[in-house]
C-alpha cells in the first residue's frame, strides 16, 4: 500500500442524523487531498501490529487435506471457468472443500527478508493486513469427518474450526430453498487490522478486501463447477447471527468481527438451471433454531494494545448496517444460457496456477506494453451483461444481485494501436448518459478505434498521462510505469439515496471484484497487476470535471510488466505445516 502520512485533519464535524448523510460524511472526511491525507496515526506502532491469523481457542480444528496442484480435484483451464457450463460440477466433499478454501482464501507463499517472514494469500489485501475472515455453514457430508455446523477457516493451518455444531435437520431445512448440495459461505472483517495502519480510511479498505475475497471465492467455486450467489436480501443482524459475530461472550477482550455478507454456493450439476427461483435471504425462525445449539471457542486477541480508536469507522459501520430484509428472489432463467461472447485460447494453462501465482507488482518497468486485443479482452471480462437474468450473467458477475454501479476511467500508457490518453468504459451501456452528464462537457467521447462492438469504450482526452496517473495515485510510480491504469468510478450519491446507506459497502465490494478479475487477467496475459487504494480523491475527479457526488472514484488499479524485488526469498505456502 502506498504512503499515507499524518494529517492535520479538519476539526470534528457534527455527525448528521440520516444514515445516507452519515456515510457520505464518512466518505468525504476520509478523502486524501494533495495537502492532507485522511486521518491516521501517521506512524506504525510495530509493537501492536495485529496478528493476521484469527483463531478460536478451544474450538476443534479439523485439518483440510493439503492437496498438491496435480491431485484431484484438478483445476480446469483458466478460460473454461469463464465459459458457461464448461466445467464439470464436483460434488461437495472434504477434498473439494479443501480445494475451494485453498484457492479462495488460502496461503499463496511466504516471503522472507532477513529475520522477517510473512504470508501472502490467494486473496490480496490492502497492506497485506487481511482483515477478512471466512466462514462456512455445512450440511451433513458423507464420510468427511465434519459434523454439520458453522466453521471458521484458519488459513495458516488450512483447517476449519468448529464454531457451532448444528442439528442436521435444522441445516437441511434452512438450505431447503436452494439447489441440492448447497452450503453457505460468509465473510466478516476485523476493522482493527486495517485501522492499525490506515486510520479512518480503513473502512473503505476493509470493504475493498471483502470484494476481493468474494471474487476469489466465486472464482475458486467456478474451478469446481460451482455456482455462487450473494444473499443480499438478508439484514445484517441475520448475517451476524449465522456467523456468530453477535456473541460478545466469545470475543471478550479480542477485536470484534464486523459481519459483512452471506452467500450460497451449490454444485451446478450438469449445467442444470436452478429448479426454482432462488431466495436471497434465510428464514428468520430457522436461523434462530440453528444458532440455539452450543458454540465453541474464544477469539484470540490480535494486538496487545489498541492505541487510538477510530470512531469514524464505527460510525460508518453503524450507518451502513443493513436493517432491512428484502425477500427478493433471483429468477431462474427461462431461456437458454447466454455464453460469454469472448472465446479465447490464450490460456489453456490451468486456473489454479493463475490463482496461485497472482501477486501485486511493487514496480513496473515503464517499457512493457500490450496489444490492443489483449487490452480489449481484459475489459470484456469486466462486462457483467447488465440487464441479463442474474443466473445467466457471466462468471463472476452472476454473484452480485444488482445492476453494475462501477465504471472505469482508464489512463492508457502503452497499448499498441491506441493513442495514449484518457478513456472511459461504461460497464452498462445504459449508464452512458449519467457518465456523460457528470463529467466536463469538453471531453471528446469518440468511439475507440478497433474496439469490439460490445465494449462501450470511449476516448476522452489524448496525451501522455503517465505523470498525472502517478501523481493522483499518492505519487506512486506503479500507476504511470504500467501499460495502463484506471480509476473505478462508482455511481455514488444516486445509488445511496435510492437504495440506502447499506449500499456504501456494496460499492466497494463491486470495485474489489473488478480488481480481483483484473489481477487474474493480468497474470493470464503474462503481465502483473496491483490494486491501488491510496489516491487523491478530488484531484482524480477534476481530471474529467466531476464536480459533485454523482460519481466518485473508489479504487484504482494498474497492469504492466513487473520489476521484481530480488531481495525477497519466496517459500512454499504450506512448508510450515510439513515442517511442524
Ligand atoms: C484494496 C487494495 C488496495 C491496495 N492498495 C495498494 C497501493 O495503494 N499501493 C500498492 O503498492 N499496493 C497496494 N495494494 C497491494 C497490496 O499491498 C497487496 O495485495 C498485499 O501486499 C498482498 O500482496 P499480494 O497481492 O502480492 O498477495 C492494494 C491491495 C488491495 C487489495
XYZ file of C-alpha atoms and ligand atoms in Angstrom:
611
model
C 0.000 0.000 0.000
C 1.228 3.456 -0.732
C 2.400 6.182 1.536
C -0.096 7.578 3.979
C 1.055 10.290 6.261
C -0.110 12.074 9.345
C -2.609 14.733 8.718
C -3.892 17.834 10.231
C -7.478 16.714 9.653
C -10.310 19.192 9.937
C -11.806 19.619 13.370
C -14.663 17.233 14.195
C -17.855 17.989 12.278
C -21.271 17.332 13.807
C -22.477 13.838 12.787
C -25.584 14.003 10.550
C -28.647 12.020 11.607
C -29.643 10.490 8.275
C -27.644 7.271 7.601
C -27.040 8.229 3.956
C -25.704 11.620 5.014
C -23.550 9.820 7.586
C -21.866 7.511 5.077
C -21.398 10.405 2.678
C -19.839 12.428 5.502
C -17.531 9.485 6.252
C -16.571 9.264 2.595
C -15.822 12.962 2.342
C -13.781 13.115 5.544
C -11.661 10.111 4.507
C -10.603 11.583 1.179
C -6.904 12.095 0.603
C -6.004 15.607 -0.558
C -2.725 16.824 -2.049
C -2.022 18.752 1.137
C -3.687 16.468 3.667
C -4.108 12.707 3.961
C -7.109 11.146 5.708
C -6.633 10.910 9.445
C -4.321 8.145 10.627
C -1.724 7.591 13.313
C 0.987 8.639 10.881
C 3.470 6.046 12.058
C 3.412 2.287 12.512
C 3.049 1.057 16.054
C 5.029 -2.124 15.402
C 4.690 -3.381 18.988
C 0.947 -3.716 18.417
C 0.919 -4.959 14.844
C -2.215 -7.130 14.611
C -1.849 -10.870 14.215
C -3.093 -11.659 10.673
C -4.444 -15.023 11.828
C -7.627 -15.222 13.894
C -8.147 -18.415 15.843
C -10.929 -19.535 18.155
C -9.191 -21.036 21.144
C -10.958 -24.142 22.377
C -12.743 -24.799 19.069
C -11.875 -28.110 17.446
C -9.705 -27.637 14.340
C -10.369 -30.069 11.510
C -7.387 -30.039 9.137
C -8.309 -29.973 5.459
C -6.204 -32.256 3.251
C -3.268 -30.383 1.717
C -3.665 -31.210 -1.949
C -0.875 -30.882 -4.486
C -1.779 -28.963 -7.651
C -1.790 -32.238 -9.601
C -4.041 -34.089 -7.208
C -7.806 -34.373 -7.629
C -9.813 -32.239 -7.846
C -7.620 -30.636 -10.506
C -8.323 -27.200 -11.878
C -9.791 -26.734 -15.340
C -8.207 -24.301 -17.780
C -8.359 -20.630 -16.885
C -10.533 -19.958 -19.932
C -13.009 -22.687 -19.068
C -14.051 -21.065 -15.794
C -15.456 -18.091 -17.698
C -17.461 -20.184 -20.140
C -20.951 -21.098 -19.106
C -21.176 -24.777 -18.157
C -17.700 -25.682 -19.453
C -16.548 -27.097 -16.081
C -17.992 -30.378 -14.826
C -19.541 -29.888 -11.416
C -17.827 -31.625 -8.486
C -19.754 -32.979 -5.506
C -19.233 -31.338 -2.105
C -16.647 -33.483 -0.252
C -13.823 -32.702 2.129
C -11.401 -32.674 -0.824
C -13.435 -30.273 -2.949
C -13.981 -28.087 0.113
C -10.237 -28.105 0.718
C -9.549 -27.042 -2.857
C -12.217 -24.345 -2.613
C -10.696 -22.793 0.536
C -7.153 -23.145 -0.750
C -7.914 -21.192 -3.936
C -10.297 -18.737 -2.270
C -8.576 -17.700 0.976
C -5.556 -19.969 1.369
C -1.881 -19.033 1.527
C -0.037 -18.483 -1.763
C 3.525 -18.152 -0.407
C 5.708 -17.000 2.462
C 8.123 -14.137 1.899
C 11.301 -13.770 3.890
C 13.620 -10.760 4.265
C 16.309 -11.139 6.904
C 14.608 -12.125 10.141
C 11.085 -11.275 8.998
C 8.737 -13.704 7.372
C 5.166 -13.023 6.281
C 2.479 -14.941 4.437
C 0.752 -13.960 1.201
C -2.662 -15.283 0.289
C -4.591 -16.095 -2.839
C -6.886 -13.171 -1.995
C -4.992 -9.871 -1.966
C -5.393 -7.317 0.793
C -4.624 -3.663 1.278
C -1.274 -3.526 3.030
C -1.348 -7.352 3.287
C -3.222 -6.859 6.579
C -6.014 -9.318 5.758
C -8.988 -8.044 7.745
C -11.318 -10.563 6.065
C -12.287 -13.811 7.837
C -14.071 -16.673 6.041
C -16.810 -18.979 7.336
C -18.794 -21.900 6.024
C -22.084 -23.420 7.166
C -22.026 -27.054 6.123
C -24.837 -29.564 5.742
C -24.104 -33.197 6.664
C -21.359 -34.556 4.393
C -20.792 -38.256 3.841
C -17.606 -39.666 5.346
C -15.961 -36.282 5.724
C -15.463 -36.367 9.473
C -17.010 -32.893 9.511
C -20.169 -32.676 11.612
C -22.786 -30.291 10.170
C -22.352 -26.782 11.517
C -20.632 -23.419 11.278
C -16.870 -23.371 10.739
C -14.270 -20.633 10.682
C -11.496 -21.046 8.106
C -7.962 -20.894 9.564
C -5.693 -20.156 6.553
C -2.353 -20.737 8.300
C -3.406 -24.247 9.344
C -5.600 -24.766 6.263
C -8.263 -26.113 8.559
C -11.807 -25.482 9.707
C -12.576 -24.556 13.309
C -15.930 -25.778 14.509
C -17.705 -22.737 15.982
C -21.134 -24.290 16.311
C -22.390 -27.791 15.772
C -25.919 -27.657 14.356
C -28.557 -30.379 14.138
C -28.528 -31.847 10.635
C -32.300 -31.309 10.267
C -32.014 -27.592 11.075
C -29.385 -27.036 8.380
C -31.252 -29.175 5.886
C -34.414 -27.141 6.488
C -32.526 -23.844 6.278
C -30.996 -24.788 2.922
C -34.114 -26.432 1.506
C -34.923 -23.452 -0.772
C -31.580 -23.743 -2.555
C -30.435 -26.303 -5.142
C -29.304 -29.730 -3.844
C -25.841 -29.805 -2.285
C -25.913 -26.092 -1.354
C -23.899 -24.667 1.536
C -23.384 -21.162 2.920
C -20.239 -19.081 2.810
C -19.773 -15.917 4.894
C -17.281 -13.114 5.354
C -16.518 -10.845 8.296
C -13.949 -8.062 8.764
C -11.715 -7.204 11.679
C -11.635 -3.437 11.115
C -8.811 -3.054 13.605
C -6.356 -4.850 11.327
C -6.621 -2.080 8.689
C -7.237 0.768 11.145
C -3.939 -0.031 12.889
C -2.126 1.197 9.772
C -4.556 3.348 7.815
C -6.688 5.069 10.455
C -10.067 6.438 9.410
C -9.864 5.414 5.738
C -9.655 1.755 6.812
C -13.399 1.062 6.499
C -13.006 1.624 2.763
C -10.078 -0.806 2.550
C -11.862 -3.490 4.557
C -14.708 -3.367 2.063
C -12.382 -3.475 -0.947
C -10.940 -6.602 0.631
C -14.416 -8.115 1.059
C -14.937 -7.549 -2.678
C -11.631 -9.254 -3.476
C -12.449 -12.177 -1.164
C -15.901 -12.558 -2.721
C -14.221 -12.595 -6.116
C -11.587 -15.135 -5.139
C -14.307 -17.344 -3.594
C -16.543 -17.038 -6.690
C -13.630 -17.928 -8.960
C -12.477 -20.804 -6.712
C -16.058 -22.128 -6.830
C -16.001 -21.878 -10.634
C -12.938 -24.148 -10.797
C -15.137 -26.840 -9.206
C -18.122 -26.160 -11.464
C -19.980 -24.494 -8.572
C -22.323 -21.516 -8.660
C -22.395 -18.771 -6.039
C -24.871 -16.023 -5.228
C -24.734 -13.261 -2.630
C -27.682 -13.487 -0.218
C -28.155 -9.773 -0.329
C -31.746 -9.729 0.863
C -30.627 -10.712 4.384
C -30.384 -7.996 7.022
C -27.068 -7.646 8.799
C -28.364 -8.942 12.134
C -29.091 -12.182 10.341
C -25.581 -12.282 8.898
C -24.208 -11.653 12.415
C -26.331 -14.397 13.965
C -25.405 -17.004 11.365
C -21.673 -16.198 11.642
C -21.673 -15.810 15.435
C -20.204 -12.287 15.461
C -23.021 -11.162 17.813
C -21.672 -13.423 20.581
C -19.828 -10.838 22.666
C -19.032 -13.577 25.185
C -16.840 -15.355 22.581
C -14.909 -12.200 21.729
C -14.324 -10.785 25.215
C -11.264 -8.529 25.011
C -10.492 -9.695 21.473
C -11.094 -7.478 18.447
C -14.672 -7.813 17.169
C -15.606 -9.004 13.700
C -17.996 -6.998 11.563
C -20.457 -9.327 9.768
C -20.258 -8.455 6.066
C -22.169 -10.927 3.960
C -23.515 -14.401 3.308
C -23.526 -16.242 0.008
C -24.918 -19.561 -1.128
C -22.747 -21.939 -3.145
C -24.013 -25.024 -4.914
C -22.706 -27.688 -7.265
C -24.287 -26.869 -10.591
C -24.776 -30.484 -11.664
C -24.732 -30.970 -15.442
C -25.261 -27.273 -16.012
C -28.904 -27.528 -14.989
C -30.527 -24.224 -14.116
C -31.932 -23.984 -10.591
C -35.311 -25.664 -10.451
C -36.971 -22.657 -8.835
C -36.327 -19.011 -8.073
C -33.502 -18.606 -5.576
C -34.282 -16.773 -2.331
C -31.872 -14.015 -1.363
C -32.201 -14.382 2.406
C -32.798 -17.028 5.069
C -35.855 -17.815 7.112
C -35.580 -15.930 10.416
C -37.174 -18.670 12.549
C -34.936 -21.349 11.037
C -31.868 -19.197 11.743
C -32.963 -18.908 15.389
C -33.262 -22.712 15.552
C -29.867 -23.113 14.029
C -27.958 -20.878 16.395
C -29.616 -22.209 19.531
C -27.060 -25.054 19.697
C -23.751 -24.987 21.525
C -20.930 -22.698 20.466
C -17.209 -23.362 20.823
C -14.083 -21.261 21.056
C -12.945 -17.841 22.209
C -11.491 -15.400 19.689
C -7.764 -14.737 20.086
C -6.596 -11.209 20.775
C -4.733 -9.800 17.766
C -2.878 -6.845 19.331
C -1.764 -6.313 22.887
C -2.954 -2.703 22.897
C -5.061 -0.660 20.565
C -3.797 2.898 20.863
C -6.114 5.265 19.031
C -9.684 4.167 18.421
C -11.170 5.489 15.175
C -14.791 6.409 15.931
C -15.389 7.407 12.293
C -15.055 3.729 11.305
C -17.614 2.609 13.887
C -19.927 5.354 12.728
C -19.641 4.343 9.041
C -20.184 0.686 10.005
C -23.238 1.572 12.070
C -24.753 3.937 9.486
C -24.334 1.381 6.693
C -25.682 -1.523 8.815
C -28.395 -3.186 6.736
C -31.577 -3.258 8.794
C -33.978 -4.204 6.026
C -34.848 -7.666 4.771
C -35.860 -7.941 1.154
C -37.486 -11.280 0.490
C -36.132 -10.934 -3.024
C -35.557 -13.900 -5.222
C -33.319 -14.271 -8.202
C -35.404 -15.582 -11.028
C -34.300 -18.698 -12.715
C -33.547 -18.375 -16.367
C -36.396 -19.008 -18.773
C -34.377 -19.377 -21.924
C -31.122 -20.879 -22.957
C -27.906 -19.983 -21.228
C -26.006 -16.995 -22.571
C -22.488 -17.943 -23.443
C -19.699 -15.462 -22.986
C -19.009 -13.501 -26.123
C -15.254 -13.871 -25.965
C -13.656 -17.220 -26.597
C -10.002 -17.043 -26.083
C -7.398 -19.707 -26.392
C -4.695 -17.585 -24.765
C -4.836 -19.503 -21.555
C -5.001 -23.240 -21.753
C -2.971 -23.003 -18.551
C -4.892 -24.200 -15.539
C -6.913 -21.804 -13.455
C -5.310 -22.968 -10.193
C -1.903 -21.977 -11.473
C -3.041 -18.465 -12.402
C -4.729 -18.088 -8.989
C -1.687 -19.301 -7.036
C 0.821 -17.207 -8.979
C -1.194 -13.963 -8.572
C 0.898 -11.270 -6.906
C 0.902 -7.485 -6.689
C 3.666 -5.800 -8.663
C 5.725 -3.486 -6.462
C 7.201 -1.705 -9.517
C 6.782 -1.709 -13.302
C 9.472 -1.406 -15.976
C 7.946 1.626 -17.791
C 8.520 -0.299 -21.062
C 6.230 -3.294 -21.417
C 3.022 -2.712 -23.315
C 0.256 -4.942 -24.595
C -1.546 -5.458 -27.905
C -4.925 -3.765 -28.148
C -6.648 -7.194 -28.487
C -5.341 -8.142 -25.034
C -6.495 -4.824 -23.618
C -9.972 -5.213 -25.135
C -10.142 -8.790 -23.946
C -9.361 -7.780 -20.356
C -12.100 -5.151 -20.481
C -14.582 -7.657 -21.917
C -14.055 -9.835 -18.862
C -15.310 -6.924 -16.766
C -18.619 -6.615 -18.606
C -21.434 -8.003 -16.444
C -24.031 -8.124 -19.265
C -26.283 -5.726 -17.418
C -29.962 -6.499 -17.879
C -29.439 -10.260 -18.419
C -31.122 -12.625 -15.915
C -28.915 -12.939 -12.859
C -28.102 -16.642 -13.109
C -27.133 -16.254 -16.765
C -24.636 -13.467 -16.274
C -21.036 -14.362 -16.967
C -18.979 -15.545 -14.009
C -18.187 -13.806 -11.648
C -20.901 -11.190 -12.265
C -23.602 -13.784 -11.544
C -22.584 -13.371 -7.880
C -23.853 -9.828 -7.303
C -27.654 -9.460 -7.482
C -27.643 -5.878 -8.698
C -27.068 -3.861 -11.842
C -23.432 -2.722 -12.149
C -22.559 0.525 -10.390
C -18.848 0.724 -11.220
C -17.433 2.166 -14.455
C -13.833 2.750 -15.442
C -11.760 5.792 -16.223
C -8.595 4.492 -17.906
C -5.147 6.014 -18.242
C -3.748 4.275 -21.335
C 0.035 4.454 -21.485
C 1.315 1.536 -23.575
C -1.374 -0.245 -25.550
C -0.294 -0.909 -29.135
C -2.653 0.686 -31.625
C -4.300 3.005 -29.084
C -3.452 6.642 -28.632
C -2.164 7.264 -25.094
C -4.642 9.249 -23.072
C -7.799 9.005 -21.087
C -10.663 6.616 -21.870
C -13.956 5.638 -20.210
C -15.573 2.198 -20.112
C -19.295 2.146 -19.281
C -19.904 -1.306 -17.752
C -23.568 -0.824 -18.511
C -24.303 0.845 -21.822
C -27.491 2.365 -20.385
C -25.491 4.392 -17.879
C -23.659 6.396 -20.551
C -25.962 9.431 -20.143
C -25.182 9.562 -16.413
C -21.456 9.294 -17.056
C -21.527 11.998 -19.718
C -23.658 14.409 -17.750
C -21.463 14.060 -14.639
C -18.262 14.973 -16.466
C -16.922 18.040 -18.248
C -18.811 18.873 -21.493
C -15.449 19.469 -23.196
C -14.464 15.793 -23.335
C -14.247 14.043 -26.700
C -16.368 10.844 -26.214
C -15.185 9.310 -29.516
C -15.596 5.548 -30.029
C -12.250 3.799 -29.617
C -10.808 2.682 -32.970
C -10.711 -1.105 -33.382
C -12.767 -1.691 -30.266
C -15.209 -4.646 -30.337
C -18.836 -3.560 -30.754
C -19.867 -4.989 -27.366
C -17.457 -2.751 -25.449
C -18.724 0.775 -24.656
C -15.195 2.228 -24.532
C -14.765 5.905 -25.329
C -11.759 8.042 -25.845
C -11.916 11.303 -23.835
C -8.541 13.057 -23.967
C -5.313 12.495 -25.835
C -1.893 12.832 -24.216
C 0.756 11.256 -22.065
C -0.981 10.569 -18.738
C 1.884 8.744 -17.016
C 2.886 11.524 -14.654
C -0.687 12.503 -13.988
C -1.712 8.925 -13.131
C 1.195 8.549 -10.702
C 0.631 11.975 -9.181
C -3.029 11.370 -8.346
C -2.200 7.869 -7.029
C -0.394 9.293 -3.983
C 2.716 9.757 -6.171
C 3.045 6.006 -6.706
C 5.067 5.252 -9.848
C 3.146 1.999 -10.404
C 0.217 3.974 -11.858
C 2.352 5.553 -14.602
C 5.030 2.932 -15.379
C 2.458 0.298 -16.390
C 0.702 -0.433 -19.687
C -2.468 1.128 -18.321
C -4.006 2.118 -15.018
C -7.517 3.092 -14.071
C -9.869 4.623 -11.545
C -13.166 2.906 -10.718
C -15.980 5.442 -10.895
C -18.941 4.461 -8.745
C -22.465 5.716 -9.281
C -22.375 7.184 -5.831
C -24.919 9.569 -4.360
C -27.791 8.416 -6.608
C -27.426 4.761 -5.569
C -27.097 5.647 -1.903
C -30.168 7.895 -1.907
C -32.211 5.374 -3.931
C -31.206 2.228 -2.079
C -29.980 3.317 1.352
C -26.746 3.726 3.281
C -26.191 -0.052 3.309
C -25.184 0.314 -0.311
C -21.991 2.134 0.659
C -20.008 -1.079 1.367
C -21.504 -2.751 -1.709
C -19.963 -0.140 -3.998
C -16.554 -1.152 -2.633
C -17.401 -4.861 -2.925
C -18.150 -4.439 -6.616
C -14.929 -2.420 -7.053
C -12.968 -5.163 -5.244
C -14.499 -7.791 -7.511
C -13.474 -5.774 -10.584
C -9.977 -5.641 -9.058
C -9.897 -9.400 -8.497
C -10.750 -10.120 -12.144
C -8.070 -7.636 -13.231
C -5.427 -9.306 -11.034
C -6.036 -12.702 -12.663
C -6.386 -11.289 -16.174
C -3.026 -9.568 -15.766
C -1.402 -12.907 -14.843
C -3.143 -14.677 -17.737
C -1.750 -12.056 -20.133
C 1.799 -12.658 -18.835
C 1.736 -9.306 -17.001
C 1.037 -8.305 -13.400
C -1.426 -6.043 -11.622
C -1.655 -4.064 -8.392
C -4.666 -2.646 -6.592
C -4.269 0.998 -5.574
C -6.241 2.176 -2.568
C -4.139 5.279 -1.988
C -5.134 8.088 -4.357
C -6.111 11.727 -4.050
C -9.859 11.580 -4.465
C -10.844 15.002 -5.757
C -7.788 15.606 -7.939
C -8.825 12.367 -9.733
C -12.321 13.744 -10.213
C -11.004 17.054 -11.502
C -9.249 15.314 -14.413
C -12.629 14.633 -16.050
C -14.501 17.535 -14.482
C -16.567 15.590 -11.920
C -17.854 18.302 -9.614
C -20.419 16.652 -7.369
C -21.013 13.272 -5.725
C -22.865 11.665 -8.646
C -19.671 9.757 -9.461
C -16.792 9.028 -7.093
C -13.600 7.132 -7.771
C -13.403 4.338 -5.179
C -10.431 2.216 -6.171
C -7.584 2.279 -8.675
C -5.719 -0.475 -10.459
C -2.656 -0.803 -12.670
C -1.353 -3.513 -15.048
C 2.027 -3.793 -16.747
C 5.423 -5.507 -16.928
C 6.610 -6.032 -13.335
C 10.043 -5.499 -11.838
C 10.579 -7.998 -9.048
C 12.227 -7.260 -5.739
C 15.108 -9.754 -5.859
C 15.953 -9.232 -2.173
C 12.974 -11.292 -1.006
C 13.123 -15.054 -0.585
C 9.931 -16.918 -1.551
C 8.909 -20.083 0.311
C 6.072 -22.511 -0.497
C 2.681 -21.698 1.058
C 2.352 -24.643 3.441
C 6.006 -25.509 4.059
C 5.477 -24.658 7.745
C 2.877 -27.432 8.116
C 5.078 -30.035 6.528
C 7.866 -28.958 8.915
C 5.773 -28.777 12.118
C -7.761 -2.785 -1.727
C -6.279 -2.823 -2.013
C -5.565 -1.654 -2.054
C -4.196 -1.692 -2.337
N -3.504 -0.512 -2.450
C -2.194 -0.524 -2.797
C -1.494 0.711 -3.033
O -2.058 1.804 -2.923
N -0.180 0.614 -3.385
C 0.468 -0.588 -3.518
O 1.661 -0.612 -3.860
N -0.183 -1.767 -3.310
C -1.492 -1.760 -2.971
N -2.176 -2.953 -2.797
C -1.483 -4.246 -2.935
C -1.284 -4.914 -1.562
O -0.258 -4.274 -0.870
C -1.023 -6.410 -1.768
O -2.208 -7.011 -2.215
C -0.581 -7.095 -0.477
O 0.666 -6.641 -0.064
C -0.525 -8.602 -0.651
O 0.371 -8.945 -1.663
P -0.069 -9.818 -2.920
O -1.168 -9.058 -3.619
O 1.174 -9.943 -3.763
O -0.572 -11.134 -2.422
C -3.542 -2.932 -2.544
C -4.285 -4.116 -2.496
C -5.637 -4.073 -2.249
C -6.415 -5.361 -2.238
